[in-house]
Amino acid sequence: MSSPGRWPVPARWPVLALAGLLLTACTPTQQAADPAVPDAASPRARPTTQGGEKLARPSYVVTVGDSYISGEGARWAGNTVGNAHGVDALGPDAYDDQGGRESQPGCHRAEQSIATLGLPNLGAKNLACSGAATRSELAGSRFTPGLDFYRDSRGNRGQALLLERFAGSHDVSHVVVSVGGNDFGFGSLIARCAGGFIGFGPAGRTACSDDARIRSVFAEGNVRSVTRDTSASLSRVGRAMRRAGYAEADYTMIVLTYPSPLPTSAQVRYARDDDRFRAGGCPFFDADLDWANDTALTTINASVTAAVRRLGAANVVRLDLARALEGRRLCERGVSTFPASQLASWRAPAAAQRLEWVNRVYFTFAPWQVQESLHPNYWGMRAGQDCVRRLVERPVPASATCLPTGRLAPDGSPVMRLAR
């Protein structure tokens, strides 16, 4: 079993890349102010009739929130450090959502997201942003829109304001939300865990679950604070819809919990540290794998659940994705990397049954991006997509849990099921 101790220092390039990951994840941010003055250009009511008749046009499912819903990492349909062509499902323009470029640099709003359901007369609009928290943030020159009504003279807009504008001119039937994880600093926590595994930093090789600073993030007081912020952000989503002319009965808000991207120590397929680091791309100690599942993810999802309960809106459904990737997580037994699978490409029959549904921790650059690490890949996104599709087709009150079935659809994508 993997535990801290002596281990040959990894090659210099991954250490330098991890330094970039840590700096990116831990860059101090300034919470952007949320101006109280309404945006005069924002529509206030959706035009649903013309000449007394209802307009015949598609409804939309809109996504708002963070990287777990924006489609971050969905470009890739398997893990490799070799030729990426065999796993490149969406191509180099995967995140270009506005005429060959990103509408908001760094948001990684994938061309296919969890809201791209393929149902008749139902469109998708992706307003989510990788790295988003409950409030908009400024980190140097980079703006990350949160779930608020922020706006400034440079054209930056919060996601709640973007939602209000879109809903005012389109018929929105569902708003799907993923938020709260970044308020716990989940990205920087994972970066510190990976850094502790390879010995990056003055403490050498140490389990991050032993770090008092990391444990303090999940202390009761901070959890209460994040829960309040998360609930307030959900309230702003509702306010955006009201300002666009919707009553609660006009749409459904689906709030997602987070899927587990990593197996427990009992389920990881690599026993040796070197294999975890180089072959699997899962540089985590056994203790940290268990802590990530039993403490970090459990606490974050409990906070999201409490935030939904605190909101108390009748049109809100919590969709629990905690176990949606089980059996296909990074470095989990029963699945493999792309090279080990010996598949010709991600399009091969049964590829989604043999490959992982979560991106490895990337220490390299082009064509991979560090921020794609540990996010659901193309297959993971398709699994989440099927979860949302089932909830849209057959609504349930209050809450549902989405689980894998092990079966594939005719197009090779995962078939999921909902449980109460």
Tab-separated table of C-alpha atoms in Angstrom:
chain	number	residue	atom	x	y	z
A	1	MET	CA	0.000	0.000	0.000
A	2	SER	CA	1.248	3.462	-0.873
A	3	SER	CA	2.395	5.590	2.028
A	4	PRO	CA	4.849	8.468	2.542
A	5	GLY	CA	8.501	7.514	2.532
A	6	ARG	CA	11.617	7.493	0.394
A	7	TRP	CA	11.063	7.502	-3.340
A	8	PRO	CA	13.280	8.551	-6.250
A	9	VAL	CA	12.732	12.200	-7.152
A	10	PRO	CA	10.637	12.400	-10.351
A	11	ALA	CA	11.994	13.927	-13.536
A	12	ARG	CA	12.292	17.696	-13.435
A	13	TRP	CA	9.598	18.446	-16.016
A	14	PRO	CA	6.649	17.114	-14.004
A	15	VAL	CA	7.874	18.930	-10.901
A	16	LEU	CA	7.969	22.204	-12.809
A	17	ALA	CA	4.544	21.517	-14.305
A	18	LEU	CA	3.119	20.797	-10.855
A	19	ALA	CA	4.558	24.098	-9.702
A	20	GLY	CA	2.452	25.725	-12.395
A	21	LEU	CA	-0.597	23.768	-11.247
A	22	LEU	CA	-0.077	24.815	-7.647
A	23	LEU	CA	0.433	28.440	-8.604
A	24	THR	CA	-2.685	28.387	-10.785
A	25	ALA	CA	-4.788	26.709	-8.123
A	26	CYS	CA	-3.532	28.868	-5.275
A	27	THR	CA	-3.352	32.279	-6.957
A	28	PRO	CA	-4.907	34.855	-4.625
A	29	THR	CA	-8.191	36.130	-5.977
A	30	GLN	CA	-10.183	39.248	-5.348
A	31	GLN	CA	-13.928	38.784	-5.030
A	32	ALA	CA	-15.576	41.032	-7.560
A	33	ALA	CA	-18.194	43.409	-6.274
A	34	ASP	CA	-21.783	42.677	-7.290
A	35	PRO	CA	-23.234	46.026	-8.360
A	36	ALA	CA	-26.710	46.618	-7.001
A	37	VAL	CA	-27.773	48.737	-9.986
A	38	PRO	CA	-29.755	46.632	-12.498
A	39	ASP	CA	-28.299	46.340	-15.993
A	40	ALA	CA	-30.545	48.492	-18.141
A	41	ALA	CA	-29.785	46.381	-21.215
A	42	SER	CA	-31.003	43.200	-19.559
A	43	PRO	CA	-34.409	41.980	-20.798
A	44	ARG	CA	-37.076	41.667	-18.159
A	45	ALA	CA	-39.605	39.321	-19.758
A	46	ARG	CA	-39.452	36.473	-22.243
A	47	PRO	CA	-41.541	37.058	-25.375
A	48	THR	CA	-43.667	33.893	-25.391
A	49	THR	CA	-46.540	35.112	-27.540
A	50	GLN	CA	-47.003	36.892	-30.829
A	51	GLY	CA	-50.433	38.064	-31.912
A	52	GLY	CA	-51.961	36.183	-28.987
A	53	GLU	CA	-50.443	32.844	-30.039
A	54	LYS	CA	-47.614	30.998	-28.325
A	55	LEU	CA	-44.396	31.055	-30.342
A	56	ALA	CA	-43.284	27.680	-31.728
A	57	ARG	CA	-39.620	27.514	-30.760
A	58	PRO	CA	-37.327	25.240	-28.785
A	59	SER	CA	-36.953	25.298	-25.048
A	60	TYR	CA	-33.460	25.379	-23.552
A	61	VAL	CA	-31.526	23.652	-20.828
A	62	VAL	CA	-29.001	26.146	-19.435
A	63	THR	CA	-25.920	25.226	-17.411
A	64	VAL	CA	-24.399	27.576	-14.836
A	65	GLY	CA	-21.635	26.972	-12.325
A	66	ASP	CA	-18.135	25.525	-12.367
A	67	SER	CA	-15.831	23.194	-14.301
A	68	TYR	CA	-17.765	20.051	-13.426
A	69	ILE	CA	-20.626	21.309	-15.583
A	70	SER	CA	-18.851	23.534	-18.135
A	71	GLY	CA	-17.398	20.480	-19.864
A	72	GLU	CA	-13.839	20.989	-18.642
A	73	GLY	CA	-11.816	17.970	-19.758
A	74	ALA	CA	-14.537	16.637	-22.086
A	75	ARG	CA	-12.203	16.878	-25.080
A	76	TRP	CA	-10.544	13.582	-24.132
A	77	ALA	CA	-12.113	10.109	-24.212
A	78	GLY	CA	-9.310	8.242	-22.457
A	79	ASN	CA	-5.922	8.702	-20.808
A	80	THR	CA	-2.549	8.551	-22.509
A	81	VAL	CA	0.763	10.399	-22.449
A	82	GLY	CA	1.577	9.272	-25.993
A	83	ASN	CA	-0.113	10.204	-29.253
A	84	ALA	CA	-3.326	11.971	-28.278
A	85	HIS	CA	-5.099	11.410	-31.595
A	86	GLY	CA	-6.722	8.164	-30.466
A	87	VAL	CA	-8.532	9.811	-27.538
A	88	ASP	CA	-9.239	13.285	-28.954
A	89	ALA	CA	-13.042	13.169	-29.075
A	90	LEU	CA	-13.870	16.871	-29.492
A	91	GLY	CA	-10.708	18.244	-31.110
A	92	PRO	CA	-8.624	21.386	-30.517
A	93	ASP	CA	-11.644	23.691	-30.728
A	94	ALA	CA	-13.549	21.766	-28.034
A	95	TYR	CA	-13.827	24.826	-25.782
A	96	ASP	CA	-14.362	27.452	-28.492
A	97	ASP	CA	-17.974	28.375	-27.854
A	98	GLN	CA	-18.039	31.617	-29.849
A	99	GLY	CA	-16.957	31.596	-33.479
A	100	GLY	CA	-13.610	29.848	-33.132
A	101	ARG	CA	-12.719	31.320	-29.754
A	102	GLU	CA	-13.761	31.253	-26.114
A	103	SER	CA	-16.434	33.767	-25.171
A	104	GLN	CA	-14.722	34.017	-21.763
A	105	PRO	CA	-11.051	32.936	-21.876
A	106	GLY	CA	-10.335	30.011	-19.571
A	107	CYS	CA	-13.982	29.090	-18.952
A	108	HIS	CA	-13.713	26.010	-21.184
A	109	ARG	CA	-17.373	25.938	-22.136
A	110	ALA	CA	-17.290	22.715	-24.126
A	111	GLU	CA	-19.215	22.371	-27.386
A	112	GLN	CA	-20.840	19.327	-25.800
A	113	SER	CA	-21.836	19.732	-22.183
A	114	ILE	CA	-23.987	17.932	-19.662
A	115	ALA	CA	-26.952	19.906	-21.064
A	116	THR	CA	-26.511	18.757	-24.689
A	117	LEU	CA	-29.281	16.200	-24.409
A	118	GLY	CA	-30.240	15.547	-28.016
A	119	LEU	CA	-33.952	15.637	-27.221
A	120	PRO	CA	-36.492	16.966	-29.754
A	121	ASN	CA	-37.074	20.708	-29.623
A	122	LEU	CA	-34.715	21.135	-26.675
A	123	GLY	CA	-31.588	23.242	-27.078
A	124	ALA	CA	-28.610	23.789	-24.779
A	125	LYS	CA	-26.825	26.900	-23.572
A	126	ASN	CA	-23.593	26.597	-21.592
A	127	LEU	CA	-22.898	29.596	-19.333
A	128	ALA	CA	-20.751	27.729	-16.782
A	129	CYS	CA	-17.076	28.505	-16.243
A	130	SER	CA	-14.128	26.422	-15.135
A	131	GLY	CA	-12.912	27.694	-11.774
A	132	ALA	CA	-16.153	29.480	-10.933
A	133	ALA	CA	-17.170	29.984	-7.323
A	134	THR	CA	-20.358	31.376	-5.856
A	135	ARG	CA	-19.119	34.925	-6.538
A	136	SER	CA	-17.249	36.370	-9.516
A	137	GLU	CA	-13.517	36.709	-8.991
A	138	LEU	CA	-10.635	38.733	-10.399
A	139	ALA	CA	-7.201	37.066	-10.405
A	140	GLY	CA	-4.784	39.469	-12.046
A	141	SER	CA	-6.215	40.096	-15.496
A	142	ARG	CA	-8.368	36.962	-15.541
A	143	PHE	CA	-12.049	37.263	-14.751
A	144	THR	CA	-13.961	34.182	-13.602
A	145	PRO	CA	-17.728	34.747	-13.614
A	146	GLY	CA	-19.522	33.399	-10.558
A	147	LEU	CA	-23.218	32.997	-9.862
A	148	ASP	CA	-23.945	36.682	-9.385
A	149	PHE	CA	-24.985	39.829	-11.257
A	150	TYR	CA	-21.499	41.305	-11.580
A	151	ARG	CA	-20.792	43.617	-14.513
A	152	ASP	CA	-18.053	46.089	-15.342
A	153	SER	CA	-16.940	48.465	-18.086
A	154	ARG	CA	-14.699	45.805	-19.675
A	155	GLY	CA	-17.681	43.654	-20.579
A	156	ASN	CA	-17.295	41.137	-17.765
A	157	ARG	CA	-20.596	39.684	-16.601
A	158	GLY	CA	-21.544	37.295	-13.809
A	159	GLN	CA	-23.358	34.091	-14.701
A	160	ALA	CA	-26.625	35.104	-13.033
A	161	LEU	CA	-26.736	38.191	-15.230
A	162	LEU	CA	-25.917	36.121	-18.325
A	163	LEU	CA	-28.708	33.727	-17.376
A	164	GLU	CA	-31.179	36.572	-16.910
A	165	ARG	CA	-30.367	37.950	-20.346
A	166	PHE	CA	-30.584	34.582	-22.086
A	167	ALA	CA	-33.781	33.545	-20.314
A	168	GLY	CA	-35.353	36.880	-21.186
A	169	SER	CA	-35.140	36.148	-24.905
A	170	HIS	CA	-35.415	32.338	-24.924
A	171	ASP	CA	-37.771	29.794	-23.400
A	172	VAL	CA	-35.742	28.117	-20.636
A	173	SER	CA	-37.241	24.937	-19.204
A	174	HIS	CA	-34.337	23.808	-16.999
A	175	VAL	CA	-31.358	25.437	-15.291
A	176	VAL	CA	-28.668	22.949	-14.246
A	177	VAL	CA	-26.274	24.126	-11.529
A	178	SER	CA	-22.942	22.863	-10.185
A	179	VAL	CA	-21.416	25.115	-7.538
A	180	GLY	CA	-19.725	25.067	-4.146
A	181	GLY	CA	-16.623	22.959	-4.756
A	182	ASN	CA	-14.387	25.905	-5.578
A	183	ASP	CA	-15.525	27.739	-2.454
A	184	PHE	CA	-13.844	24.900	-0.566
A	185	GLY	CA	-10.746	25.426	-2.725
A	186	PHE	CA	-11.036	21.902	-4.125
A	187	GLY	CA	-8.580	22.515	-6.983
A	188	SER	CA	-5.795	23.751	-4.730
A	189	LEU	CA	-6.442	20.904	-2.280
A	190	ILE	CA	-5.942	18.322	-5.027
A	191	ALA	CA	-2.807	20.119	-6.219
A	192	ARG	CA	-1.366	19.999	-2.705
A	193	CYS	CA	-2.161	16.288	-2.428
A	194	ALA	CA	-0.377	15.556	-5.709
A	195	GLY	CA	2.525	17.764	-4.633
A	196	GLY	CA	2.824	15.889	-1.357
A	197	PHE	CA	2.970	12.578	-3.223
A	198	ILE	CA	5.913	13.563	-5.428
A	199	GLY	CA	7.678	15.516	-2.688
A	200	PHE	CA	7.174	18.979	-4.100
A	201	GLY	CA	7.770	21.459	-1.301
A	202	PRO	CA	9.836	21.770	1.883
A	203	ALA	CA	7.948	19.046	3.767
A	204	GLY	CA	8.956	16.338	1.297
A	205	ARG	CA	6.632	13.404	0.647
A	206	THR	CA	3.658	13.857	2.953
A	207	ALA	CA	-0.019	12.929	2.848
A	208	CYS	CA	-2.161	16.025	2.411
A	209	SER	CA	-4.816	14.542	4.690
A	210	ASP	CA	-2.345	15.043	7.552
A	211	ASP	CA	-2.039	18.777	6.806
A	212	ALA	CA	-3.808	20.837	9.481
A	213	ARG	CA	-4.405	23.676	7.009
A	214	ILE	CA	-6.270	21.367	4.666
A	215	ARG	CA	-8.263	19.805	7.469
A	216	SER	CA	-9.309	23.278	8.607
A	217	VAL	CA	-11.070	23.810	5.276
A	218	PHE	CA	-13.557	21.143	6.339
A	219	ALA	CA	-13.997	22.423	9.873
A	220	GLU	CA	-17.586	23.042	10.936
A	221	GLY	CA	-17.382	26.827	10.831
A	222	ASN	CA	-16.028	26.973	7.281
A	223	VAL	CA	-18.533	24.385	6.082
A	224	ARG	CA	-21.393	26.510	7.440
A	225	SER	CA	-19.986	29.574	5.688
A	226	VAL	CA	-19.641	27.823	2.319
A	227	THR	CA	-23.131	26.355	2.667
A	228	ARG	CA	-24.571	29.848	3.197
A	229	ASP	CA	-22.683	31.155	0.160
A	230	THR	CA	-23.814	28.225	-1.977
A	231	SER	CA	-27.437	28.661	-0.981
A	232	ALA	CA	-27.207	32.393	-1.686
A	233	SER	CA	-25.833	31.667	-5.165
A	234	LEU	CA	-28.761	29.331	-5.871
A	235	SER	CA	-31.077	32.092	-4.702
A	236	ARG	CA	-29.456	34.447	-7.231
A	237	VAL	CA	-30.130	31.905	-9.985
A	238	GLY	CA	-33.797	31.992	-8.993
A	239	ARG	CA	-33.712	35.784	-8.895
A	240	ALA	CA	-32.257	35.882	-12.412
A	241	MET	CA	-35.162	33.817	-13.670
A	242	ARG	CA	-37.708	36.004	-11.858
A	243	ARG	CA	-36.152	39.115	-13.361
A	244	ALA	CA	-36.462	37.461	-16.775
A	245	GLY	CA	-40.187	36.990	-16.225
A	246	TYR	CA	-40.419	33.420	-14.914
A	247	ALA	CA	-42.406	32.026	-12.018
A	248	GLU	CA	-41.094	28.976	-10.145
A	249	ALA	CA	-43.609	26.761	-11.935
A	250	ASP	CA	-42.214	27.805	-15.331
A	251	TYR	CA	-38.885	25.986	-15.025
A	252	THR	CA	-36.945	23.414	-13.003
A	253	MET	CA	-33.614	24.062	-11.310
A	254	ILE	CA	-31.457	20.918	-11.144
A	255	VAL	CA	-28.630	21.172	-8.604
A	256	LEU	CA	-25.842	18.631	-8.995
A	257	THR	CA	-23.620	17.107	-6.357
A	258	TYR	CA	-20.061	16.213	-7.332
A	259	PRO	CA	-18.960	12.815	-8.679
A	260	SER	CA	-16.051	10.996	-7.085
A	261	PRO	CA	-13.118	11.139	-9.556
A	262	LEU	CA	-10.819	8.793	-7.596
A	263	PRO	CA	-11.168	5.271	-6.199
A	264	THR	CA	-10.558	4.376	-2.573
A	265	SER	CA	-7.300	2.675	-1.597
A	266	ALA	CA	-9.050	-0.709	-1.782
A	267	GLN	CA	-10.110	-0.071	-5.382
A	268	VAL	CA	-6.990	1.512	-6.906
A	269	ARG	CA	-5.258	-0.734	-9.447
A	270	TYR	CA	-1.689	0.504	-8.923
A	271	ALA	CA	0.104	-0.619	-5.762
A	272	ARG	CA	3.507	0.896	-6.607
A	273	ASP	CA	4.125	4.625	-6.340
A	274	ASP	CA	5.993	4.842	-9.639
A	275	ASP	CA	3.096	3.200	-11.499
A	276	ARG	CA	0.575	5.560	-9.941
A	277	PHE	CA	2.638	8.559	-10.918
A	278	ARG	CA	3.820	7.664	-14.407
A	279	ALA	CA	1.419	5.057	-15.821
A	280	GLY	CA	-1.797	6.025	-14.079
A	281	GLY	CA	-1.470	9.757	-13.539
A	282	CYS	CA	-2.972	9.411	-10.068
A	283	PRO	CA	-0.211	10.636	-7.712
A	284	PHE	CA	-2.013	10.147	-4.401
A	285	PHE	CA	-1.263	8.183	-1.237
A	286	ASP	CA	-3.728	5.555	-0.029
A	287	ALA	CA	-4.612	7.744	2.943
A	288	ASP	CA	-5.386	10.665	0.640
A	289	LEU	CA	-7.540	8.561	-1.695
A	290	ASP	CA	-9.651	7.490	1.269
A	291	TRP	CA	-9.741	10.999	2.724
A	292	ALA	CA	-10.814	12.472	-0.635
A	293	ASN	CA	-13.790	10.090	-0.782
A	294	ASP	CA	-14.731	9.765	2.885
A	295	THR	CA	-14.146	13.330	4.059
A	296	ALA	CA	-13.604	15.904	1.303
A	297	LEU	CA	-16.203	14.799	-1.237
A	298	THR	CA	-18.702	13.719	1.413
A	299	THR	CA	-18.471	17.089	3.160
A	300	ILE	CA	-18.717	19.101	-0.060
A	301	ASN	CA	-21.771	17.170	-1.236
A	302	ALA	CA	-23.413	17.439	2.176
A	303	SER	CA	-22.880	21.195	1.957
A	304	VAL	CA	-24.540	21.334	-1.477
A	305	THR	CA	-27.455	19.271	-0.156
A	306	ALA	CA	-27.838	21.567	2.853
A	307	ALA	CA	-27.725	24.607	0.556
A	308	VAL	CA	-30.604	23.207	-1.507
A	309	ARG	CA	-32.578	22.494	1.652
A	310	ARG	CA	-31.864	25.997	2.948
A	311	LEU	CA	-33.152	27.483	-0.325
A	312	GLY	CA	-36.463	25.674	0.098
A	313	ALA	CA	-37.755	26.263	-3.431
A	314	ALA	CA	-40.415	23.885	-4.747
A	315	ASN	CA	-38.991	23.794	-8.286
A	316	VAL	CA	-35.495	22.624	-7.244
A	317	VAL	CA	-34.340	19.024	-7.671
A	318	ARG	CA	-31.040	17.728	-6.286
A	319	LEU	CA	-29.357	15.254	-8.642
A	320	ASP	CA	-26.785	13.198	-6.739
A	321	LEU	CA	-23.823	12.272	-8.971
A	322	ALA	CA	-21.471	11.093	-6.205
A	323	ARG	CA	-21.442	7.500	-7.503
A	324	ALA	CA	-22.025	8.240	-11.197
A	325	LEU	CA	-18.445	7.397	-12.214
A	326	GLU	CA	-18.016	4.336	-9.989
A	327	GLY	CA	-16.173	1.525	-11.725
A	328	ARG	CA	-14.660	3.934	-14.279
A	329	ARG	CA	-12.736	6.353	-12.066
A	330	LEU	CA	-9.107	7.315	-12.577
A	331	CYS	CA	-6.782	4.384	-11.734
A	332	GLU	CA	-9.710	2.225	-10.631
A	333	ARG	CA	-9.616	-1.539	-11.043
A	334	GLY	CA	-11.553	-2.906	-14.011
A	335	VAL	CA	-10.676	-0.147	-16.482
A	336	SER	CA	-7.425	0.966	-18.091
A	337	THR	CA	-5.481	3.710	-19.785
A	338	PHE	CA	-5.823	3.986	-23.554
A	339	PRO	CA	-2.435	2.358	-24.348
A	340	ALA	CA	-3.120	-0.564	-22.002
A	341	SER	CA	-6.560	-1.126	-23.544
A	342	GLN	CA	-5.018	-1.786	-26.990
A	343	LEU	CA	-8.042	-0.119	-28.581
A	344	ALA	CA	-7.540	1.487	-31.983
A	345	SER	CA	-9.320	4.668	-30.926
A	346	TRP	CA	-11.979	6.034	-28.602
A	347	ARG	CA	-14.535	5.215	-31.305
A	348	ALA	CA	-13.932	1.463	-30.946
A	349	PRO	CA	-16.899	-0.643	-29.780
A	350	ALA	CA	-17.156	-0.853	-25.995
A	351	ALA	CA	-14.499	1.848	-25.506
A	352	ALA	CA	-16.599	3.448	-22.760
A	353	GLN	CA	-16.622	0.142	-20.865
A	354	ARG	CA	-12.852	-0.356	-21.028
A	355	LEU	CA	-11.516	3.167	-20.570
A	356	GLU	CA	-11.504	5.525	-17.587
A	357	TRP	CA	-14.099	8.299	-17.436
A	358	VAL	CA	-11.854	10.758	-15.569
A	359	ASN	CA	-8.807	12.640	-16.861
A	360	ARG	CA	-5.434	11.843	-15.340
A	361	VAL	CA	-3.422	14.505	-13.516
A	362	TYR	CA	-1.582	16.219	-16.356
A	363	PHE	CA	2.018	17.292	-15.856
A	364	THR	CA	2.520	18.057	-19.535
A	365	PHE	CA	1.251	20.778	-21.783
A	366	ALA	CA	-0.148	20.888	-25.364
A	367	PRO	CA	-2.358	19.319	-26.361
A	368	TRP	CA	-3.400	18.619	-22.754
A	369	GLN	CA	-4.051	21.390	-20.265
A	370	VAL	CA	-3.307	21.180	-16.557
A	371	GLN	CA	-6.769	22.481	-15.651
A	372	GLU	CA	-8.357	19.467	-17.378
A	373	SER	CA	-6.894	17.210	-14.673
A	374	LEU	CA	-9.270	15.069	-12.569
A	375	HIS	CA	-12.383	16.195	-14.425
A	376	PRO	CA	-14.864	13.878	-16.111
A	377	ASN	CA	-13.627	13.215	-19.639
A	378	TYR	CA	-15.797	12.755	-22.724
A	379	TRP	CA	-17.286	9.511	-21.395
A	380	GLY	CA	-17.796	11.003	-17.941
A	381	MET	CA	-19.545	13.965	-19.518
A	382	ARG	CA	-21.769	11.641	-21.567
A	383	ALA	CA	-22.645	9.750	-18.381
A	384	GLY	CA	-23.686	12.985	-16.663
A	385	GLN	CA	-25.558	13.961	-19.799
A	386	ASP	CA	-27.617	10.767	-19.621
A	387	CYS	CA	-28.371	11.440	-15.949
A	388	VAL	CA	-29.758	14.884	-16.752
A	389	ARG	CA	-31.604	13.583	-19.812
A	390	ARG	CA	-33.435	10.995	-17.728
A	391	LEU	CA	-34.438	13.590	-15.162
A	392	VAL	CA	-35.707	15.949	-17.866
A	393	GLU	CA	-37.699	13.193	-19.578
A	394	ARG	CA	-39.180	11.792	-16.361
A	395	PRO	CA	-39.192	14.480	-13.657
A	396	VAL	CA	-39.040	13.489	-10.006
A	397	PRO	CA	-39.678	15.697	-6.976
A	398	ALA	CA	-36.949	16.809	-4.572
A	399	SER	CA	-34.039	14.467	-5.344
A	400	ALA	CA	-32.669	11.571	-7.368
A	401	THR	CA	-29.429	9.588	-7.500
A	402	CYS	CA	-27.748	8.681	-10.786
A	403	LEU	CA	-25.877	5.380	-11.084
A	404	PRO	CA	-24.073	3.511	-13.886
A	405	THR	CA	-25.675	0.400	-15.355
A	406	GLY	CA	-22.622	-1.020	-17.130
A	407	ARG	CA	-24.533	-0.931	-20.414
A	408	LEU	CA	-23.922	1.200	-23.494
A	409	ALA	CA	-26.311	2.973	-25.842
A	410	PRO	CA	-26.190	2.214	-29.595
A	411	ASP	CA	-23.809	5.155	-30.084
A	412	GLY	CA	-21.396	3.678	-27.512
A	413	SER	CA	-22.159	6.174	-24.739
A	414	PRO	CA	-22.880	5.123	-21.127
A	415	VAL	CA	-26.404	4.195	-20.090
A	416	MET	CA	-27.247	5.437	-16.613
A	417	ARG	CA	-30.218	4.978	-14.288
A	418	LEU	CA	-31.985	7.105	-11.711
A	419	ALA	CA	-32.819	5.878	-8.218
A	420	ARG	CA	-34.813	7.605	-5.488
